[in-house]
CSV table of C-alpha atoms in Angstrom, one decimal:
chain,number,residue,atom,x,y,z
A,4,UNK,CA,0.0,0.0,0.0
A,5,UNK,CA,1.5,3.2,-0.7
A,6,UNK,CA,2.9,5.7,2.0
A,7,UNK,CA,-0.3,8.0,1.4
A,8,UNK,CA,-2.9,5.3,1.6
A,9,UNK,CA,-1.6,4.1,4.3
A,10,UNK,CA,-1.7,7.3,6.1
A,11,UNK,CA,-4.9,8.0,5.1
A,12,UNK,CA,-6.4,4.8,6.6
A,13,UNK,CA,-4.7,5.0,9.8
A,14,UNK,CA,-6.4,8.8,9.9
A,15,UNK,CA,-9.7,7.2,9.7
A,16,UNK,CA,-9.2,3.9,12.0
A,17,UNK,CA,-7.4,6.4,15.0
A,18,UNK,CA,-10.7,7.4,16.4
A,19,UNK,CA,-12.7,4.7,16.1
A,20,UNK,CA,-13.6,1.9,18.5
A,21,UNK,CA,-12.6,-1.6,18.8
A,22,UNK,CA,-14.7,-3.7,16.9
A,23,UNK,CA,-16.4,-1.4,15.3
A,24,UNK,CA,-17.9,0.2,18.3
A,25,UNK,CA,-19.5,3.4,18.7
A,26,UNK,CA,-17.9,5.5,21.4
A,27,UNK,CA,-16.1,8.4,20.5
A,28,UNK,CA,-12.2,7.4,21.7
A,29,UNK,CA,-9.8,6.2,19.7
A,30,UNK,CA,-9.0,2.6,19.8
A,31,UNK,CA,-5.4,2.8,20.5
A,32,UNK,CA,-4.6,2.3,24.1
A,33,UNK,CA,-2.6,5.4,25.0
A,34,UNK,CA,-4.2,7.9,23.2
A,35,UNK,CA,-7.6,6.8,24.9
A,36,UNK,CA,-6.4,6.5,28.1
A,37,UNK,CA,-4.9,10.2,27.5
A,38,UNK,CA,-8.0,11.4,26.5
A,39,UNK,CA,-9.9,9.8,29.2
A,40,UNK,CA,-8.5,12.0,31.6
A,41,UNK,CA,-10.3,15.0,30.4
A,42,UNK,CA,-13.3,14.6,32.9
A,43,UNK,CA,-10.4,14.9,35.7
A,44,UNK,CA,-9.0,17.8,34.3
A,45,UNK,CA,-12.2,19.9,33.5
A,46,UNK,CA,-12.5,19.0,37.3
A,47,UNK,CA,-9.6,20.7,38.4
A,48,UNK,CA,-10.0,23.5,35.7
A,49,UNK,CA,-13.3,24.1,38.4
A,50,UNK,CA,-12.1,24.1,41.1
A,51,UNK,CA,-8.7,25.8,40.6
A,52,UNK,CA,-9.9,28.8,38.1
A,53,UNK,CA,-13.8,28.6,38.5
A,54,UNK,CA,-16.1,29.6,36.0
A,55,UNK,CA,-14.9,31.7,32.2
A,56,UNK,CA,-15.7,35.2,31.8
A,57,UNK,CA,-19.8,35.7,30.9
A,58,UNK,CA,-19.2,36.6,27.7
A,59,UNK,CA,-16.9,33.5,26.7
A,60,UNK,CA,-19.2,31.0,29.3
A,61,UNK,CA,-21.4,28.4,26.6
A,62,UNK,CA,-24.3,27.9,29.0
A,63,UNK,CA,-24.7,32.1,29.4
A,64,UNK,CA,-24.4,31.8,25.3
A,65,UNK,CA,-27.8,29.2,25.5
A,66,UNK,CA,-29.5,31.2,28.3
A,67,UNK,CA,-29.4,34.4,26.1
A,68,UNK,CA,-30.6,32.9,23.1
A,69,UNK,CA,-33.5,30.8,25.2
A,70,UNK,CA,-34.2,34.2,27.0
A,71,UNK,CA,-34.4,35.8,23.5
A,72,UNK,CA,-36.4,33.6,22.0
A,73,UNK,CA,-38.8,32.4,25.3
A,74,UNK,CA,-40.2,36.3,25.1
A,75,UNK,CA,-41.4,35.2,21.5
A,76,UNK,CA,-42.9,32.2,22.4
A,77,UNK,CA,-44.9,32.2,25.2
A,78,UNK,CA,-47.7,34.5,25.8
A,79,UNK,CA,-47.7,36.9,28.4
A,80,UNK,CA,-49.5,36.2,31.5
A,81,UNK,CA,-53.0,37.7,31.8
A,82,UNK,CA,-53.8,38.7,28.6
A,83,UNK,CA,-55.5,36.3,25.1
A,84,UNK,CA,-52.6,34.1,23.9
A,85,UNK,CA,-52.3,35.3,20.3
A,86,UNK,CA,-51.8,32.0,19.1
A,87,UNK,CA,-53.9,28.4,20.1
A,88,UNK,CA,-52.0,26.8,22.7
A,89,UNK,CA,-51.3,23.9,20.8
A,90,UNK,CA,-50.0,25.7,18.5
A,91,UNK,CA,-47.6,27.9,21.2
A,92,UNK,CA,-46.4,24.2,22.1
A,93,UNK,CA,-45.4,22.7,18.8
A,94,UNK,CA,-43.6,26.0,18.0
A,95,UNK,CA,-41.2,26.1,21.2
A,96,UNK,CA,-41.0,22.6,20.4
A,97,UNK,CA,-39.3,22.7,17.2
A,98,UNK,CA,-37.4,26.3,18.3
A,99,UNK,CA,-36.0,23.9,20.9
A,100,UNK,CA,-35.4,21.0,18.4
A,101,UNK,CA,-33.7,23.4,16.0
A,102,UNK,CA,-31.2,25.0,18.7
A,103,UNK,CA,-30.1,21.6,20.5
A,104,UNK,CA,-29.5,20.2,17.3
A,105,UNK,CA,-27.6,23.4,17.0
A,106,UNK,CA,-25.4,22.8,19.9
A,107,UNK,CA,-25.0,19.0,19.3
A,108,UNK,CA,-24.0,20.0,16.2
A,109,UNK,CA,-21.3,22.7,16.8
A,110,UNK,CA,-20.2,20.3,19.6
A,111,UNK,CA,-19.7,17.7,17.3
A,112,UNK,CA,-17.6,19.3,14.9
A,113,UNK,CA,-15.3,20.9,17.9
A,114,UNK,CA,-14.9,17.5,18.9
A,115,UNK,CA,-14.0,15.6,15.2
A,116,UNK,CA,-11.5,18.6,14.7
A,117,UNK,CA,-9.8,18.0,18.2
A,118,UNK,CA,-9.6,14.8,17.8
A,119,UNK,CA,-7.6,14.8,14.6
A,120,UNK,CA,-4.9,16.7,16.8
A,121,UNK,CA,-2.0,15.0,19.2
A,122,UNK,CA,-3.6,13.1,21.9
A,123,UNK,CA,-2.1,15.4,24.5
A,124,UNK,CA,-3.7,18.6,23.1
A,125,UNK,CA,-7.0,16.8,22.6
A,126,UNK,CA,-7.1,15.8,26.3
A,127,UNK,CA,-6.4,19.5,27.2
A,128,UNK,CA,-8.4,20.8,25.0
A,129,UNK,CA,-11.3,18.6,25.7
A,130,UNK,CA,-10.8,19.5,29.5
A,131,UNK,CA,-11.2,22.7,28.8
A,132,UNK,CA,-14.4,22.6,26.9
A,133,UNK,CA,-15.6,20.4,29.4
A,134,UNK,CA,-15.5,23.1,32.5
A,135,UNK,CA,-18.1,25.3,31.4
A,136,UNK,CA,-20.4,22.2,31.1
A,137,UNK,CA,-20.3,21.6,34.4
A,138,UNK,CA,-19.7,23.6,38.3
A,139,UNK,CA,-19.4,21.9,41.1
A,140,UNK,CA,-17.0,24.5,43.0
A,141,UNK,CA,-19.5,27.5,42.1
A,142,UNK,CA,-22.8,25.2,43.5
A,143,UNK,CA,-20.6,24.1,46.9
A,144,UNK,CA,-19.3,27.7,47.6
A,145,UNK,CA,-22.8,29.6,47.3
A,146,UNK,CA,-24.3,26.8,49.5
A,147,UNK,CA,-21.6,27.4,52.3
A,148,UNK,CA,-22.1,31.2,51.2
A,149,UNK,CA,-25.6,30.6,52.5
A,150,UNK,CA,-24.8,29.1,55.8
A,151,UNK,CA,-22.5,32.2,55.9
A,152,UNK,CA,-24.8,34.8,55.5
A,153,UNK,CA,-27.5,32.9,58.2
A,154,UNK,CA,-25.3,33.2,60.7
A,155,UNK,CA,-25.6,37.1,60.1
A,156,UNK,CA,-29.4,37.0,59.9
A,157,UNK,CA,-32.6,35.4,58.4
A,158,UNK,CA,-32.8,38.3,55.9
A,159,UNK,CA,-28.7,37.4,54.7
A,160,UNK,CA,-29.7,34.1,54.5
A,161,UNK,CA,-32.6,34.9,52.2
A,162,UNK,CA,-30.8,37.3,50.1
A,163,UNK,CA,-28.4,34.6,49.5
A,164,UNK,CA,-30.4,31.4,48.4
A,165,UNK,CA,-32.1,34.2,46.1
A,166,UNK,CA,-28.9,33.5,44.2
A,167,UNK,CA,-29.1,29.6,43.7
A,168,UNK,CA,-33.4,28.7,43.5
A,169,UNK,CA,-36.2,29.8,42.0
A,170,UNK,CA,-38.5,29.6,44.5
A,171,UNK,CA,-39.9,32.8,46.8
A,172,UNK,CA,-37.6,32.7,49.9
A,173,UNK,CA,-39.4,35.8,51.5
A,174,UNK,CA,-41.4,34.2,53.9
A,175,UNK,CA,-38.5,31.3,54.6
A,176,UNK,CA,-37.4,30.4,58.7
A,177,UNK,CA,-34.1,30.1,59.0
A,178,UNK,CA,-34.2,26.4,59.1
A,179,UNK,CA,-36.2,26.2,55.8
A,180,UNK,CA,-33.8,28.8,54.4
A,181,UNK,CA,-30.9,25.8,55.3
A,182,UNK,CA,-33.3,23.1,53.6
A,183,UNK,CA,-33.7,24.6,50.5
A,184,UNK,CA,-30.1,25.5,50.1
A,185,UNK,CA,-29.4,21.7,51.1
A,186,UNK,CA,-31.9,20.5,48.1
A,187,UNK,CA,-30.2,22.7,45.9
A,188,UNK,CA,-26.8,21.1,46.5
A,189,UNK,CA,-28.2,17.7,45.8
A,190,UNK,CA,-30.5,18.4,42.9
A,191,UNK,CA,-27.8,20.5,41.0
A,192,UNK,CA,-25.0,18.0,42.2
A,193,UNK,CA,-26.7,15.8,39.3
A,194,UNK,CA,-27.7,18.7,37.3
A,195,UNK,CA,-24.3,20.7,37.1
A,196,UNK,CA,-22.1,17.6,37.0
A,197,UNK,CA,-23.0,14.2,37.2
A,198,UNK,CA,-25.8,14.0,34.1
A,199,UNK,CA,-22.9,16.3,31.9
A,200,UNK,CA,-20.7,13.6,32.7
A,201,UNK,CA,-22.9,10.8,32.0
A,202,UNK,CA,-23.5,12.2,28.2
A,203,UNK,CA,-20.0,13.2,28.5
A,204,UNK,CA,-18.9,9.7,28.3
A,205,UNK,CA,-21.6,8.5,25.9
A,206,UNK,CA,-21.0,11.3,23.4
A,207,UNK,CA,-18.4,13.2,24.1
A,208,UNK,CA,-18.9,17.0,24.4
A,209,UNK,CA,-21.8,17.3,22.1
A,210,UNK,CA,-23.6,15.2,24.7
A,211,UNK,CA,-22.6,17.0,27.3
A,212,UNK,CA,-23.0,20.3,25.8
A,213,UNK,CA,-26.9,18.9,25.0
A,214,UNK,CA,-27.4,18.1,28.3
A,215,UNK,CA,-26.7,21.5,29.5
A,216,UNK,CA,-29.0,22.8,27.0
A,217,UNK,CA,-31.5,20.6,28.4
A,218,UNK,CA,-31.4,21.6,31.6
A,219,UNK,CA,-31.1,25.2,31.1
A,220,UNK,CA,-34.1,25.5,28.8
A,221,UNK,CA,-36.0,23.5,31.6
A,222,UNK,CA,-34.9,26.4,33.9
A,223,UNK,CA,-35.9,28.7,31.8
A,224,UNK,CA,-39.0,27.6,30.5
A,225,UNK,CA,-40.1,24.4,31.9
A,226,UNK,CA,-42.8,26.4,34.4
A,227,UNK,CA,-46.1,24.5,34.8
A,228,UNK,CA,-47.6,28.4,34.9
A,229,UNK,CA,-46.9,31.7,35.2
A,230,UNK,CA,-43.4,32.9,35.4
A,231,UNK,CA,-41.3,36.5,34.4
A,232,UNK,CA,-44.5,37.5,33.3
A,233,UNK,CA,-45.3,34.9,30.6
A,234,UNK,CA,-47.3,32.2,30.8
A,235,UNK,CA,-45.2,28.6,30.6
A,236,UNK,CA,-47.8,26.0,30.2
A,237,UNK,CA,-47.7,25.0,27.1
A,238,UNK,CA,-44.4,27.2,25.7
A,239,UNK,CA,-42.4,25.3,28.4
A,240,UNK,CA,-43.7,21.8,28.0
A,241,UNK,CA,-41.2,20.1,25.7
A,242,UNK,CA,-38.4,21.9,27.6
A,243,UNK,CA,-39.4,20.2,30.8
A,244,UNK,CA,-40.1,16.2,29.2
A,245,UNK,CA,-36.7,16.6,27.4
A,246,UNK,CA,-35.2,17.7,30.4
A,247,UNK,CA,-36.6,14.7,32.4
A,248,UNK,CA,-35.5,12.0,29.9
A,249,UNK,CA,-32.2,13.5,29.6
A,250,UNK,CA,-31.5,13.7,33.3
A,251,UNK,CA,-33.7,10.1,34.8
A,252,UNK,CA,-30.8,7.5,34.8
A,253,UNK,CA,-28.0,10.6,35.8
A,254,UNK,CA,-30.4,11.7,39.1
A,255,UNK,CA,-30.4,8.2,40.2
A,256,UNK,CA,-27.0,7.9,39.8
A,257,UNK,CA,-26.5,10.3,41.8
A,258,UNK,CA,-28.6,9.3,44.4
A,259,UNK,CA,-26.2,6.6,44.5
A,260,UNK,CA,-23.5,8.2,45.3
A,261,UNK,CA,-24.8,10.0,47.8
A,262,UNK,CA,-25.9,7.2,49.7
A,263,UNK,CA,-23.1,5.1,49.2
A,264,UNK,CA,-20.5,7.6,50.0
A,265,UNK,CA,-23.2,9.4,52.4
A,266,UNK,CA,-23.8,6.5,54.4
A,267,UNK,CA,-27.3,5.8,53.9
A,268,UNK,CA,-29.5,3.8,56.0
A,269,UNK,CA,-32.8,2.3,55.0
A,270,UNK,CA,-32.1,2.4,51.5
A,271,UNK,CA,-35.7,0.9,50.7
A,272,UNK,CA,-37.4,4.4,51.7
A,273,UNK,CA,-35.4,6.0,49.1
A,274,UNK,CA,-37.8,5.6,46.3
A,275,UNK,CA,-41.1,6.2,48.4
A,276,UNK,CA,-39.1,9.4,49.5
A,277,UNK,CA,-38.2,10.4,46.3
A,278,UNK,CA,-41.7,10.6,44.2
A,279,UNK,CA,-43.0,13.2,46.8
A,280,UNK,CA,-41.5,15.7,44.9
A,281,UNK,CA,-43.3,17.2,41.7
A,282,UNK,CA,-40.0,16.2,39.9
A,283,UNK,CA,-39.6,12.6,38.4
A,284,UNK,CA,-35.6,13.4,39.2
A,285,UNK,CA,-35.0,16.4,41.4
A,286,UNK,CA,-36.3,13.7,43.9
A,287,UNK,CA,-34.1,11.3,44.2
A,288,UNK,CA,-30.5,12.9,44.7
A,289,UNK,CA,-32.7,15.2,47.7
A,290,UNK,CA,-34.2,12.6,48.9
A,291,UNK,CA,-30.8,10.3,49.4
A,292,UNK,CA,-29.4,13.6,51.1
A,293,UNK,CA,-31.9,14.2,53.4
A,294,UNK,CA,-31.7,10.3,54.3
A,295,UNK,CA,-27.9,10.5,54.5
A,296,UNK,CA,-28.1,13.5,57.2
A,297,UNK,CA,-30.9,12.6,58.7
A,298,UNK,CA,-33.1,15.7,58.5
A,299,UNK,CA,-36.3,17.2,57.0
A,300,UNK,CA,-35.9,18.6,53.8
A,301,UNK,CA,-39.2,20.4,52.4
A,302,UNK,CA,-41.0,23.2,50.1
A,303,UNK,CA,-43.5,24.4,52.3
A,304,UNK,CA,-47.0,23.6,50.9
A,305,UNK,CA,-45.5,21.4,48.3
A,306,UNK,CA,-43.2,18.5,49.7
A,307,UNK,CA,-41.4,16.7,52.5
A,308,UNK,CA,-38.5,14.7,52.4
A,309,UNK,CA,-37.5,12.3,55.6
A,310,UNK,CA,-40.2,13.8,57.3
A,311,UNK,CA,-39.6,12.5,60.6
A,312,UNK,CA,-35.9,13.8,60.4
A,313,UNK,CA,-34.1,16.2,62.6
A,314,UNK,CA,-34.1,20.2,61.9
A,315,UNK,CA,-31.3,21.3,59.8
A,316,UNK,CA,-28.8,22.9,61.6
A,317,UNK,CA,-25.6,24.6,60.2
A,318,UNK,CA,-23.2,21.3,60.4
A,319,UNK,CA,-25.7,19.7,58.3
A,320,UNK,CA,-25.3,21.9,55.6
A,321,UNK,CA,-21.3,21.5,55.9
A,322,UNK,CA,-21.6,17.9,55.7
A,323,UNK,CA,-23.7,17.8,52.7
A,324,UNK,CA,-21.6,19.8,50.8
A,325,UNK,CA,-18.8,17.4,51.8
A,326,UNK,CA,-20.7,14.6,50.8
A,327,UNK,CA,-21.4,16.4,47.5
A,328,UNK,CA,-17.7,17.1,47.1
A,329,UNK,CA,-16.8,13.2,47.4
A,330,UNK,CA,-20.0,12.7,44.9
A,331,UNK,CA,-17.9,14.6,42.5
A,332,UNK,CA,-14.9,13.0,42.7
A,333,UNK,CA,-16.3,9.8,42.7
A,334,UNK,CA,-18.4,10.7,39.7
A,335,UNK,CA,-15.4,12.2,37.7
A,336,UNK,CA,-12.9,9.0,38.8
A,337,UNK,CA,-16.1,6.7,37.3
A,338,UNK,CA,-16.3,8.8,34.1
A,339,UNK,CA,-12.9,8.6,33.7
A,340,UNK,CA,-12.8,4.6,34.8
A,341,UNK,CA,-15.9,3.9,32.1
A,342,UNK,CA,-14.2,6.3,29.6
A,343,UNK,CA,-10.8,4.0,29.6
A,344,UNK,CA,-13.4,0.5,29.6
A,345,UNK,CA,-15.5,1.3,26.9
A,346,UNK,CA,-12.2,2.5,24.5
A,347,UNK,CA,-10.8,-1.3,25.7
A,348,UNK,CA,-13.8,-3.5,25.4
């Protein structure tokens, strides 16, 4: 075979599976396990340097553009939807279609371009197209920021989880103040880093990248009513189902974790616990938390986790985020661990 051919057929094998598999690594050993350390090093990227500048940050990129185009969509609250809701629906449905595929698509050719570079600078590179995907360091420090600003006052407190939920904290006790903050670590611990890392390792970054399109669109628009003045229930529908399907097996993943490296007890309440919630997933990575620490986690009027649990109280909410931090870890090392496997099988 000539010097070219045989170039160009080594080109096309590098970065595909053994046996004609489908993940994305390459099939030779080193350059996989290379490659396969780029959930570790977005990791570090996190924690070490935090989050990019706003204007360079992916996720801020989607939220614009699903900010943009949710003021278009849904009808404003109060007042005769100009459109049939159906209609509204099948509309935000295919704007959301169009700008995942979007995403998935720009993702994908970032990643077929990196991976025709040096293993080295692929794993960097990937690692650093990784971070934005994900926060863990962000989501643990504006939790403890919480328990900081309670310890100042109920009102601190408030002004603070104003930062990380959705929810109307103006009426919040202290202790529900703590809860909420709690829930928020262990919903967004799947949210922010374990479901990007699950489609991370299926797909590479345009998986992940999806994910976190997902997710924010459900934040976004995936409101069963009235929200920022529009009206959500039909404009926000898709957002929220694609979000669930895209996050079920990554929440209870996570609720693994967090009882395993938690130290969960009566492990056969955790699925009764975790359909109290509205949320087919938010439940279950809250619900193993709550089981793990051994306290009440609630939304007034709406839900309560572990009912029969303890108050919060301030070491609580250091220990979750300590259990979240191991979560992480854990989660990246198994990323990393499945990444290597599947390139090997």
């Amino acid at each position: 075979m000539p010097c070219q051919q045989r170039g160009q057929a080594r080109r096309g094998q590098r970065w595909r599976a053994p046996g004609g598999g489908v993940i994305w690594l390459p099939a030779a050993m080193p350059d996989a396990v290379l490659l396969a350390c780029a959930p570790a090093l977005a990791l570090a990227i996190d924690r070490l340097l935090g989050e990019p500048p706003a204007r360079w940050h992916p996720v801020v990129w989607m939220g614009r553009w699903l900010g943009w185009a949710g003021a278009r969509l849904a009808p404003a609250a109060g007042a005769p939807s100009p459109r049939p809701d159906g209609q509204v629906f099948w509309l935000s449905a295919l704007a959301w279609c169009a700008a995942a595929a979007i995403v998935f698509g720009v993702g994908a050719a970032f990643q077929h371009w990196v991976l025709t570079q040096p293993a080295w600078l692929a794993a960097l590179a990937l690692g650093l197209f990784l971070k934005p995907l994900l926060a863990w360091a962000m989501l643990h420090d504006e939790v403890l920021a919480v328990e900081r600003a309670l310890a100042e006052s109920a009102d601190a407190g408030r002004a603070q989880l104003a930062r990380l939920v959705s929810r109307d904290v103006s009426a919040l006790a202290p202790h529900e103040v703590r809860e909420a903050a709690i829930e928020s670590l262990a919903e967004n611990l799947n949210d922010s880093l374990v479901a990007p890392l699950f489609w991370f390792v299926l797909l590479g970054l345009p998986g992940a990248a999806l994910f976190r399109f997902a997710n924010t669109a459900d934040a976004m628009w995936g409101y069963a009513g009235e929200r920022g003045g529009r009206d959500w229930r039909w404009a926000g529908r898709w957002a929220a189902r694609a979000d669930d399907g895209l996050a079920w097996l990554p929440a209870r993943i996570t609720a693994g974790l967090i009882g395993v490296l938690g130290r969960l007890r009566g492990w056969r309440r955790l699925p009764a616990e975790a359909r109290r919630t509205p949320s087919p997933n938010g439940g279950w990575p809250m619900a193993a938390m709550a089981l793990a620490l051994g306290v009440r986690l609630g939304k007034p009027g709406v839900y309560a986790l572990h009912a029969a649990g303890r108050v919060a109280q301030p070491s609580d909410t250091l220990r979750a985020c300590a259990v979240g931090s191991h979560c992480a870890l854990a989660a990246t090392l198994l990323a990393c661990a499945a990444l290597v496997g599947a390139a090997v099988a």
